[in-house]
CSV table of N, CA and C in Angstrom, one decimal:
chain,number,residue,atom,x,y,z
A,1,MET,N,38.7,18.6,-41.5
A,1,MET,CA,39.9,19.2,-42.0
A,1,MET,C,41.0,19.6,-40.6
A,2,THR,N,42.1,18.8,-41.5
A,2,THR,CA,43.2,18.7,-40.5
A,2,THR,C,44.3,20.0,-40.1
A,3,ALA,N,44.6,20.2,-39.2
A,3,ALA,CA,46.0,21.0,-39.0
A,3,ALA,C,46.8,21.1,-40.5
A,4,ASP,N,47.4,20.5,-40.2
A,4,ASP,CA,48.1,20.5,-41.7
A,4,ASP,C,47.6,21.4,-43.3
A,5,ALA,N,46.2,20.1,-43.6
A,5,ALA,CA,45.4,20.6,-44.6
A,5,ALA,C,44.8,22.6,-44.9
A,6,LEU,N,44.9,22.6,-43.3
A,6,LEU,CA,44.8,24.4,-43.2
A,6,LEU,C,45.7,25.0,-42.9
A,7,LEU,N,47.0,25.0,-42.4
A,7,LEU,CA,48.6,25.4,-42.6
A,7,LEU,C,48.9,25.9,-44.2
A,8,GLY,N,48.9,24.1,-44.2
A,8,GLY,CA,49.7,24.2,-46.2
A,8,GLY,C,49.3,25.8,-47.2
A,9,PRO,N,48.4,25.6,-47.5
A,9,PRO,CA,47.4,26.3,-48.1
A,9,PRO,C,48.2,28.1,-47.6
A,10,ALA,N,47.8,28.2,-45.7
A,10,ALA,CA,48.0,29.9,-45.9
A,10,ALA,C,49.9,30.3,-45.2
A,11,LEU,N,50.2,28.8,-45.4
A,11,LEU,CA,51.8,28.9,-45.5
A,11,LEU,C,52.7,29.5,-46.6
A,12,VAL,N,52.3,29.4,-48.2
A,12,VAL,CA,52.2,29.0,-49.2
A,12,VAL,C,52.1,30.7,-49.7
A,13,GLU,N,50.9,31.2,-49.5
A,13,GLU,CA,50.1,32.2,-49.5
A,13,GLU,C,51.0,33.5,-49.1
A,14,GLU,N,51.6,33.3,-47.9
A,14,GLU,CA,52.3,34.0,-47.0
A,14,GLU,C,53.6,35.0,-47.0
A,15,ALA,N,53.8,33.1,-47.3
A,15,ALA,CA,55.8,33.4,-48.0
A,15,ALA,C,55.9,33.2,-49.1
A,16,THR,N,55.4,33.3,-49.9
A,16,THR,CA,55.2,33.8,-51.2
A,16,THR,C,54.8,35.4,-51.2
A,17,LYS,N,53.8,36.2,-50.8
A,17,LYS,CA,53.0,37.4,-50.5
A,17,LYS,C,54.6,38.3,-50.3
A,18,LYS,N,55.4,37.6,-49.2
A,18,LYS,CA,56.4,37.8,-48.8
A,18,LYS,C,57.8,38.3,-49.6
A,19,SER,N,57.8,37.7,-50.4
A,19,SER,CA,58.9,37.0,-50.6
A,19,SER,C,59.4,37.8,-52.2
A,20,GLY,N,60.0,37.9,-52.5
A,20,GLY,CA,60.5,39.0,-53.7
A,20,GLY,C,60.9,38.3,-54.8
A,21,LEU,N,61.5,37.4,-54.5
A,21,LEU,CA,62.2,36.0,-55.4
A,21,LEU,C,61.1,34.4,-55.0
A,22,ILE,N,60.6,33.6,-55.8
A,22,ILE,CA,60.2,32.3,-55.6
A,22,ILE,C,61.4,31.7,-56.9
A,23,TRP,N,62.0,30.4,-56.5
A,23,TRP,CA,62.3,29.7,-57.6
A,23,TRP,C,62.0,28.6,-57.7
A,24,VAL,N,61.6,29.0,-59.7
A,24,VAL,CA,60.9,28.4,-60.1
A,24,VAL,C,60.9,26.8,-61.2
A,25,ARG,N,60.8,26.0,-60.8
A,25,ARG,CA,61.1,24.7,-61.8
A,25,ARG,C,59.8,24.2,-62.5
A,26,GLY,N,60.6,24.3,-64.3
A,26,GLY,CA,59.6,24.7,-64.9
A,26,GLY,C,59.8,22.5,-65.5
A,27,GLU,N,59.3,22.3,-66.4
A,27,GLU,CA,58.5,20.3,-66.5
A,27,GLU,C,60.3,20.5,-67.4
A,28,VAL,N,60.4,21.6,-67.6
A,28,VAL,CA,61.8,20.2,-69.0
A,28,VAL,C,63.3,22.0,-68.1
A,29,ALA,N,63.1,22.5,-67.4
A,29,ALA,CA,64.5,24.1,-67.1
A,29,ALA,C,64.7,23.0,-65.6
A,30,ALA,N,66.2,24.2,-65.3
A,30,ALA,CA,66.5,24.4,-64.2
A,30,ALA,C,65.7,24.7,-63.6
A,31,ALA,N,65.8,24.5,-61.7
A,31,ALA,CA,65.0,26.6,-61.5
A,31,ALA,C,65.9,28.1,-61.9
A,32,ARG,N,65.5,28.6,-61.6
A,32,ARG,CA,65.3,29.6,-61.6
A,32,ARG,C,64.8,31.3,-60.9
A,33,PRO,N,66.0,32.1,-60.0
A,33,PRO,CA,64.5,32.9,-59.6
A,33,PRO,C,63.7,33.8,-60.5
A,34,LEU,N,62.6,33.7,-60.5
A,34,LEU,CA,61.4,34.4,-60.7
A,34,LEU,C,60.9,35.6,-60.2
A,35,TRP,N,60.6,37.0,-60.9
A,35,TRP,CA,59.8,38.3,-59.3
A,35,TRP,C,58.9,37.9,-60.1
A,36,HIS,N,57.6,37.9,-58.9
A,36,HIS,CA,56.0,37.8,-59.4
A,36,HIS,C,55.5,38.7,-57.9
A,37,VAL,N,54.1,39.0,-58.0
A,37,VAL,CA,53.0,38.7,-57.6
A,37,VAL,C,52.1,38.0,-57.4
A,38,TRP,N,51.8,38.4,-56.2
A,38,TRP,CA,51.1,37.0,-55.3
A,38,TRP,C,49.5,37.9,-55.7
A,39,HIS,N,48.6,37.6,-56.3
A,39,HIS,CA,46.9,38.2,-56.2
A,39,HIS,C,46.3,36.9,-56.8
A,40,ASP,N,45.4,37.4,-56.2
A,40,ASP,CA,44.0,36.7,-56.5
A,40,ASP,C,44.2,34.8,-56.1
A,41,GLY,N,45.0,34.6,-54.9
A,41,GLY,CA,45.6,32.6,-54.9
A,41,GLY,C,46.3,32.4,-55.1
A,42,ALA,N,47.0,33.7,-56.9
A,42,ALA,CA,47.8,32.2,-57.2
A,42,ALA,C,49.8,33.4,-57.3
A,43,ALA,N,50.3,32.8,-57.4
A,43,ALA,CA,51.4,33.3,-58.2
A,43,ALA,C,51.4,34.2,-59.8
A,44,HIS,N,51.8,35.3,-60.1
A,44,HIS,CA,51.4,35.8,-61.3
A,44,HIS,C,53.4,36.3,-61.3
A,45,LEU,N,53.5,35.1,-63.1
A,45,LEU,CA,54.6,35.9,-63.7
A,45,LEU,C,54.6,36.4,-65.0
A,46,VAL,N,55.5,37.6,-65.3
A,46,VAL,CA,55.2,38.2,-66.6
A,46,VAL,C,56.8,37.9,-67.1
A,47,GLY,N,57.2,37.4,-68.6
A,47,GLY,CA,58.5,37.9,-69.3
A,47,GLY,C,58.4,37.3,-70.1
A,48,ASP,N,59.3,36.5,-71.2
A,48,ASP,CA,59.6,35.7,-72.5
A,48,ASP,C,59.6,36.4,-73.5
A,49,GLY,N,60.0,38.2,-73.1
A,49,GLY,CA,60.1,38.9,-73.8
A,49,GLY,C,60.5,39.8,-74.0
A,50,PRO,N,61.4,40.1,-74.8
A,50,PRO,CA,62.6,41.7,-74.6
A,50,PRO,C,62.6,42.3,-73.0
A,51,GLY,N,63.8,42.4,-72.8
A,51,GLY,CA,63.5,42.6,-71.6
A,51,GLY,C,63.2,41.8,-70.3
A,52,GLU,N,63.1,42.0,-70.7
A,52,GLU,CA,62.0,40.2,-69.1
A,52,GLU,C,62.1,39.4,-68.9
A,53,GLN,N,62.4,38.8,-68.0
A,53,GLN,CA,63.0,37.5,-67.2
A,53,GLN,C,62.5,36.7,-68.3
A,54,PRO,N,63.4,34.7,-68.9
A,54,PRO,CA,63.2,34.4,-69.0
A,54,PRO,C,62.1,33.4,-68.4
A,55,LEU,N,61.0,32.3,-68.6
A,55,LEU,CA,60.1,31.2,-68.1
A,55,LEU,C,60.2,30.3,-69.0
A,56,PRO,N,61.6,29.9,-68.5
A,56,PRO,CA,61.1,28.6,-69.7
A,56,PRO,C,61.2,27.0,-68.9
A,57,GLY,N,60.2,26.9,-69.7
A,57,GLY,CA,59.7,25.3,-68.5
A,57,GLY,C,58.4,25.5,-68.5
A,58,LEU,N,58.3,26.3,-68.4
A,58,LEU,CA,56.5,27.2,-67.8
A,58,LEU,C,55.2,27.0,-69.2
A,59,VAL,N,55.1,25.7,-69.1
A,59,VAL,CA,54.2,26.0,-70.6
A,59,VAL,C,52.9,25.3,-69.8
A,60,ASP,N,51.5,26.5,-70.4
A,60,ASP,CA,50.0,26.2,-70.4
A,60,ASP,C,49.9,24.7,-70.3
A,61,GLY,N,48.7,24.3,-69.2
A,61,GLY,CA,48.7,23.1,-68.7
A,61,GLY,C,49.8,22.1,-68.3
A,62,GLY,N,51.0,22.2,-67.8
A,62,GLY,CA,52.1,21.7,-67.2
A,62,GLY,C,52.3,22.3,-66.2
A,63,THR,N,52.8,21.9,-65.1
A,63,THR,CA,53.0,21.8,-63.7
A,63,THR,C,54.2,22.2,-64.0
A,64,ALA,N,54.6,23.1,-62.2
A,64,ALA,CA,56.0,23.6,-62.0
A,64,ALA,C,56.8,23.1,-60.0
A,65,GLU,N,57.2,23.3,-60.2
A,65,GLU,CA,58.0,23.6,-58.4
A,65,GLU,C,58.4,24.0,-57.8
A,66,VAL,N,57.6,25.1,-57.3
A,66,VAL,CA,57.8,26.2,-56.6
A,66,VAL,C,58.9,26.6,-55.2
A,67,THR,N,60.1,27.3,-54.9
A,67,THR,CA,60.4,27.4,-54.2
A,67,THR,C,60.5,28.3,-53.3
A,68,VAL,N,59.9,28.9,-52.3
A,68,VAL,CA,60.4,30.4,-51.3
A,68,VAL,C,61.5,30.0,-50.4
A,69,ARG,N,61.7,31.4,-50.6
A,69,ARG,CA,63.0,31.9,-49.9
A,69,ARG,C,62.3,32.6,-48.7
A,70,SER,N,63.3,32.7,-47.7
A,70,SER,CA,62.6,33.8,-46.5
A,70,SER,C,63.2,34.8,-46.9
A,71,LYS,N,62.2,36.7,-47.4
A,71,LYS,CA,63.1,37.7,-47.1
A,71,LYS,C,63.9,37.7,-46.3
A,72,ASP,N,64.2,37.7,-45.1
A,72,ASP,CA,65.1,38.2,-43.7
A,72,ASP,C,66.3,37.5,-44.1
A,73,LYS,N,66.1,36.6,-44.8
A,73,LYS,CA,67.4,35.4,-44.1
A,73,LYS,C,67.8,34.6,-45.8
A,74,GLY,N,67.1,34.4,-47.0
A,74,GLY,CA,67.5,34.0,-47.7
A,74,GLY,C,66.9,32.2,-48.1
A,75,GLY,N,67.0,31.8,-46.5
A,75,GLY,CA,67.1,30.3,-46.5
A,75,GLY,C,65.9,29.4,-46.9
A,76,ARG,N,65.3,28.9,-47.5
A,76,ARG,CA,64.2,28.0,-47.9
A,76,ARG,C,63.1,27.7,-46.7
A,77,VAL,N,61.9,28.6,-47.5
A,77,VAL,CA,60.7,28.9,-45.6
A,77,VAL,C,59.6,27.2,-46.5
A,78,VAL,N,59.3,27.1,-47.9
A,78,VAL,CA,58.4,26.1,-48.3
A,78,VAL,C,58.4,26.1,-50.1
A,79,ALA,N,58.2,24.8,-50.0
A,79,ALA,CA,58.0,24.6,-51.7
A,79,ALA,C,57.1,23.9,-52.2
A,80,TRP,N,55.9,23.9,-53.0
A,80,TRP,CA,55.2,23.8,-53.8
A,80,TRP,C,54.4,23.9,-55.1
A,81,THR,N,54.1,22.7,-55.3
A,81,THR,CA,53.6,22.3,-56.8
A,81,THR,C,52.7,23.6,-56.5
A,82,ALA,N,53.1,24.2,-58.2
A,82,ALA,CA,51.5,24.6,-58.9
A,82,ALA,C,51.1,24.2,-60.3
A,83,ALA,N,50.0,24.4,-60.5
A,83,ALA,CA,49.6,24.2,-61.6
A,83,ALA,C,49.8,25.8,-62.7
A,84,VAL,N,50.7,25.9,-63.7
A,84,VAL,CA,50.5,26.6,-65.0
A,84,VAL,C,49.9,27.0,-65.9
A,85,ARG,N,49.1,28.1,-66.0
A,85,ARG,CA,48.2,28.4,-66.9
A,85,ARG,C,48.6,29.9,-67.3
A,86,GLU,N,47.8,30.3,-68.2
A,86,GLU,CA,49.1,31.1,-69.3
A,86,GLU,C,47.8,31.8,-69.2
A,87,ILE,N,47.5,33.5,-69.1
A,87,ILE,CA,46.5,34.2,-69.0
A,87,ILE,C,46.8,35.3,-70.6
A,88,PRO,N,45.6,34.9,-71.0
A,88,PRO,CA,45.8,35.3,-73.0
A,88,PRO,C,45.2,37.2,-72.5
A,89,PRO,N,46.0,37.6,-73.0
A,89,PRO,CA,45.9,39.8,-73.0
A,89,PRO,C,43.9,39.5,-73.5
A,90,GLY,N,43.7,41.4,-72.5
A,90,GLY,CA,42.3,41.8,-72.9
A,90,GLY,C,41.5,41.5,-72.4
A,91,THR,N,41.5,40.6,-71.1
A,91,THR,CA,41.0,39.5,-70.5
A,91,THR,C,40.6,40.7,-69.5
A,92,ALA,N,39.6,40.3,-68.0
A,92,ALA,CA,39.9,40.7,-67.0
A,92,ALA,C,40.3,40.2,-66.2
A,93,GLU,N,40.6,39.2,-66.2
A,93,GLU,CA,42.3,38.8,-65.2
A,93,GLU,C,43.4,39.5,-65.8
A,94,TRP,N,43.1,39.0,-67.2
A,94,TRP,CA,45.1,39.7,-67.2
A,94,TRP,C,45.2,41.2,-66.7
A,95,ASP,N,43.9,42.0,-67.0
A,95,ASP,CA,43.9,43.6,-66.8
A,95,ASP,C,44.4,42.7,-65.5
A,96,ALA,N,43.9,42.9,-63.5
A,96,ALA,CA,43.7,42.9,-62.6
A,96,ALA,C,45.1,42.4,-62.4
A,97,ALA,N,45.6,41.0,-63.0
A,97,ALA,CA,46.8,40.6,-63.2
A,97,ALA,C,47.8,42.1,-62.9
A,98,VAL,N,47.8,42.2,-64.5
A,98,VAL,CA,49.1,43.6,-64.7
A,98,VAL,C,49.4,44.9,-64.3
A,99,ALA,N,47.9,45.0,-63.7
A,99,ALA,CA,47.6,46.4,-62.5
A,99,ALA,C,48.9,46.1,-61.3
A,100,GLU,N,48.2,44.9,-60.6
A,100,GLU,CA,49.4,44.2,-59.5
A,100,GLU,C,50.9,44.1,-60.3
A,101,LEU,N,50.9,43.7,-61.0
A,101,LEU,CA,52.9,43.5,-61.5
A,101,LEU,C,53.3,45.1,-62.3
A,102,LYS,N,52.7,45.6,-63.1
A,102,LYS,CA,53.0,47.2,-62.9
A,102,LYS,C,53.8,47.4,-61.3
A,103,GLY,N,52.8,47.6,-60.6
A,103,GLY,CA,53.9,48.3,-59.7
A,103,GLY,C,54.7,48.0,-59.1
A,104,LYS,N,55.5,46.9,-59.2
A,104,LYS,CA,55.8,46.0,-58.9
A,104,LYS,C,57.2,45.1,-59.4
A,105,ARG,N,57.5,46.1,-60.9
A,105,ARG,CA,58.2,46.4,-61.9
A,105,ARG,C,59.7,46.9,-61.7
A,106,LEU,N,60.4,47.0,-61.6
A,106,LEU,CA,61.3,47.9,-60.6
A,106,LEU,C,62.5,47.8,-62.3
A,107,ASN,N,62.9,48.9,-62.8
A,107,ASN,CA,63.3,49.5,-64.4
A,107,ASN,C,63.1,50.0,-65.3
A,108,ALA,N,61.5,50.1,-65.8
A,108,ALA,CA,61.5,49.4,-66.7
A,108,ALA,C,61.4,50.6,-67.5
A,109,SER,N,61.6,50.1,-69.0
A,109,SER,CA,62.0,52.0,-69.8
A,109,SER,C,61.3,52.4,-70.3
A,110,ASP,N,59.9,51.9,-70.4
A,110,ASP,CA,58.6,52.3,-71.0
A,110,ASP,C,57.7,52.3,-70.6
A,111,GLY,N,57.9,53.1,-68.7
A,111,GLY,CA,56.8,53.6,-67.9
A,111,GLY,C,55.6,53.1,-68.1
A,112,GLU,N,54.4,53.7,-68.6
A,112,GLU,CA,53.3,53.8,-68.4
A,112,GLU,C,52.7,52.8,-69.4
A,113,ALA,N,53.5,52.6,-71.1
A,113,ALA,CA,53.3,52.0,-72.0
A,113,ALA,C,53.5,50.0,-71.6
A,114,MET,N,54.4,49.8,-70.3
A,114,MET,CA,54.7,48.5,-70.1
A,114,MET,C,53.2,47.8,-70.0
A,115,PRO,N,52.2,48.0,-69.8
A,115,PRO,CA,50.6,46.8,-70.1
A,115,PRO,C,50.7,46.8,-71.3
A,116,GLU,N,50.5,47.9,-72.5
A,116,GLU,CA,51.2,46.9,-74.1
A,116,GLU,C,52.1,46.8,-74.4
A,117,ARG,N,52.8,47.0,-73.9
A,117,ARG,CA,54.3,45.5,-74.2
A,117,ARG,C,54.1,44.8,-74.2
A,118,TRP,N,53.7,44.9,-72.7
A,118,TRP,CA,54.1,42.7,-72.0
A,118,TRP,C,52.2,42.6,-73.1
A,119,ALA,N,51.3,42.7,-73.4
A,119,ALA,CA,50.6,42.5,-74.1
A,119,ALA,C,50.7,42.0,-75.7
A,120,ARG,N,51.7,42.6,-76.0
A,120,ARG,CA,52.5,42.0,-77.8
A,120,ARG,C,53.2,41.5,-77.6
A,121,GLU,N,54.2,41.1,-76.4
A,121,GLU,CA,54.9,40.7,-77.1
A,121,GLU,C,55.6,39.9,-75.7
A,122,CYS,N,54.5,40.1,-74.6
A,122,CYS,CA,55.7,38.8,-73.4
A,122,CYS,C,54.4,38.0,-73.2
A,123,ARG,N,54.0,37.0,-72.6
A,123,ARG,CA,53.8,36.0,-71.6
A,123,ARG,C,53.4,36.4,-70.0
A,124,LEU,N,51.9,36.3,-69.4
A,124,LEU,CA,52.0,36.4,-68.7
A,124,LEU,C,51.2,34.8,-67.3
A,125,VAL,N,52.1,34.4,-66.8
A,125,VAL,CA,51.6,33.0,-66.6
A,125,VAL,C,51.2,32.7,-64.7
A,126,ARG,N,50.5,32.6,-64.8
A,126,ARG,CA,49.2,32.1,-63.7
A,126,ARG,C,50.1,30.5,-63.0
A,127,LEU,N,50.6,31.2,-62.0
A,127,LEU,CA,50.6,29.3,-60.8
A,127,LEU,C,49.7,29.6,-59.8
A,128,ASP,N,48.9,28.4,-60.0
A,128,ASP,CA,47.9,27.9,-58.9
A,128,ASP,C,48.7,26.7,-57.8
A,129,PRO,N,48.4,27.5,-57.2
A,129,PRO,CA,49.3,26.2,-55.9
A,129,PRO,C,48.1,24.7,-56.2
A,130,ARG,N,48.9,23.7,-55.9
A,130,ARG,CA,47.4,22.3,-56.0
A,130,ARG,C,48.5,21.4,-54.4
A,131,GLY,N,47.4,21.4,-54.0
A,131,GLY,CA,47.6,20.1,-52.6
A,131,GLY,C,47.8,21.0,-52.2
A,132,SER,N,49.2,20.6,-51.2
A,132,SER,CA,49.3,21.1,-50.0
A,132,SER,C,51.2,20.8,-50.2
A,133,THR,N,51.9,21.3,-49.8
A,133,THR,CA,53.7,21.4,-49.6
A,133,THR,C,54.3,20.2,-49.5
A,134,THR,N,55.0,20.7,-50.5
A,134,THR,CA,56.2,19.2,-50.6
A,134,THR,C,57.2,19.4,-49.4
A,135,ASP,N,58.2,18.0,-49.3
A,135,ASP,CA,58.9,18.3,-48.1
A,135,ASP,C,60.3,19.1,-48.9
A,136,LEU,N,61.4,19.8,-48.1
A,136,LEU,CA,62.4,20.4,-48.5
A,136,LEU,C,63.4,19.6,-48.8
A,137,PRO,N,64.1,19.8,-49.3
A,137,PRO,CA,65.5,19.1,-50.1
A,137,PRO,C,66.3,19.3,-48.7
A,138,ASP,N,66.9,18.3,-48.3
A,138,ASP,CA,68.1,18.4,-46.9
A,138,ASP,C,69.0,19.8,-47.4
A,139,GLY,N,69.0,18.9,-48.3
A,139,GLY,CA,71.2,19.1,-48.8
A,139,GLY,C,71.1,20.8,-49.6
A,140,SER,N,72.5,21.2,-50.4
A,140,SER,CA,72.2,22.3,-50.5
A,140,SER,C,72.0,22.0,-51.5
A,141,LEU,N,71.3,22.9,-52.6
A,141,LEU,CA,71.1,22.7,-53.7
A,141,LEU,C,71.7,23.8,-54.8
A,142,ALA,N,72.1,24.5,-54.5
A,142,ALA,CA,73.6,25.1,-55.0
A,142,ALA,C,74.0,24.2,-56.6
A,143,ALA,N,74.1,24.7,-57.0
A,143,ALA,CA,74.9,23.9,-58.3
A,143,ALA,C,75.9,25.1,-59.6
A,144,ALA,N,76.8,24.8,-60.2
A,144,ALA,CA,78.1,25.0,-60.1
A,144,ALA,C,78.1,26.1,-61.2
A,145,PRO,N,79.0,27.2,-61.7
A,145,PRO,CA,78.0,28.4,-62.1
A,145,PRO,C,78.6,28.3,-63.5
A,146,LEU,N,77.9,28.6,-64.5
A,146,LEU,CA,78.1,28.4,-66.3
A,146,LEU,C,79.4,28.9,-66.8
A,147,PRO,N,79.8,27.6,-67.3
A,147,PRO,CA,81.3,28.3,-68.3
A,147,PRO,C,80.8,30.3,-68.3
A,148,SER,N,82.0,31.6,-68.2
A,148,SER,CA,81.8,32.3,-69.0
A,148,SER,C,83.1,33.5,-68.7
A,149,PRO,N,82.8,34.3,-70.5
A,149,PRO,CA,84.2,34.8,-70.0
A,149,PRO,C,84.3,35.7,-69.0
A,150,GLY,N,83.3,36.5,-68.5
A,150,GLY,CA,84.0,37.0,-67.5
A,150,GLY,C,83.9,36.5,-65.7
A,151,ILE,N,85.2,37.0,-66.1
A,151,ILE,CA,85.4,35.7,-64.5
A,151,ILE,C,86.4,37.2,-63.8
A,152,THR,N,86.8,36.7,-62.3
A,152,THR,CA,87.1,38.0,-61.8
A,152,THR,C,88.4,37.2,-61.3
A,153,ARG,N,88.8,36.1,-61.6
A,153,ARG,CA,90.1,35.6,-61.0
A,153,ARG,C,91.2,35.4,-61.7
A,154,ARG,N,91.9,36.7,-61.5
A,154,ARG,CA,93.5,36.9,-62.8
A,154,ARG,C,94.2,37.4,-62.1
A,155,PRO,N,95.6,37.6,-62.0
A,155,PRO,CA,97.0,38.0,-61.6
A,155,PRO,C,97.0,39.2,-61.2
A,156,VAL,N,97.0,39.9,-60.2
A,156,VAL,CA,96.5,41.3,-60.4
A,156,VAL,C,98.0,42.5,-61.0
A,157,PRO,N,97.8,43.3,-61.7
A,157,PRO,CA,98.6,43.6,-62.3
A,157,PRO,C,99.8,44.7,-61.6
A,158,ALA,N,100.6,44.5,-62.0
A,158,ALA,CA,102.2,44.8,-61.3
A,158,ALA,C,102.0,46.4,-61.1
A,159,ALA,N,101.6,47.5,-61.2
A,159,ALA,CA,101.6,48.8,-60.8
A,159,ALA,C,100.5,49.1,-60.3
A,160,LEU,N,99.2,48.1,-59.9
A,160,LEU,CA,97.9,48.2,-59.5
A,160,LEU,C,98.2,48.6,-58.0
A,161,PRO,N,99.0,47.9,-57.0
A,161,PRO,CA,99.7,48.4,-55.4
A,161,PRO,C,99.7,50.5,-55.7
A,162,LYS,N,100.5,50.7,-56.2
A,162,LYS,CA,101.0,52.1,-56.4
A,162,LYS,C,100.3,52.2,-56.5
A,163,LEU,N,99.2,52.5,-57.5
A,163,LEU,CA,97.6,53.3,-57.9
A,163,LEU,C,97.2,53.4,-56.9
A,164,LEU,N,97.2,52.1,-55.8
A,164,LEU,CA,95.8,52.2,-55.2
A,164,LEU,C,96.5,52.8,-53.5
A,165,LEU,N,98.1,52.8,-53.3
A,165,LEU,CA,98.9,53.3,-51.8
A,165,LEU,C,98.9,54.2,-52.2
A,166,GLY,N,99.6,55.0,-53.6
A,166,GLY,CA,99.6,55.8,-54.1
A,166,GLY,C,101.7,55.6,-53.1
A,167,ARG,N,102.4,56.7,-53.7
A,167,ARG,CA,104.5,57.1,-53.6
A,167,ARG,C,103.9,57.9,-51.6
A,168,LYS,N,104.8,57.2,-51.0
A,168,LYS,CA,105.1,58.2,-50.2
A,168,LYS,C,105.4,59.6,-50.6
A,169,ARG,N,104.6,60.5,-50.2
A,169,ARG,CA,105.1,61.7,-50.0
A,169,ARG,C,105.9,62.5,-49.3
A,170,ARG,N,107.0,63.4,-49.5
A,170,ARG,CA,108.0,63.6,-49.2
A,170,ARG,C,108.0,65.0,-48.0
A,171,ARG,N,108.2,65.3,-47.7
A,171,ARG,CA,107.6,67.4,-47.3
A,171,ARG,C,109.0,67.6,-46.7
């Protein structure tokens, strides 16, 4: 077995474990950042329910491209191809993955009832690494932001400097 064959899976596992977000591109959707947990040799994601992250393009039996960023610097570390598999609720595999995910879920409104809500309303997806790593792109993958009414570039109101700086006080 070559060094690349051994180092590729180890790099995928270590980088994915340490990163809080992974960028996932499904079969038909654009890449998007998703929170995850590395458990039992694969990345696990929960979503597609009310108040949870969307998982567009991640279909059972499909593939996905995963790019992992550095937790320290934010740059791309490794990219890998994953086999997508949806885990049904009520199985031992689902229970084990949800136990790991529950500890990493921030700002959950329902606390201890979260696993039951996930079973009713969400999907649990497992991303299994396939083979070795893929080549990282040379250029930037930055995309223009989508149009939105929430913009920040507007003229400063005339009264704002006076409000912020105040008037000089006389003694």
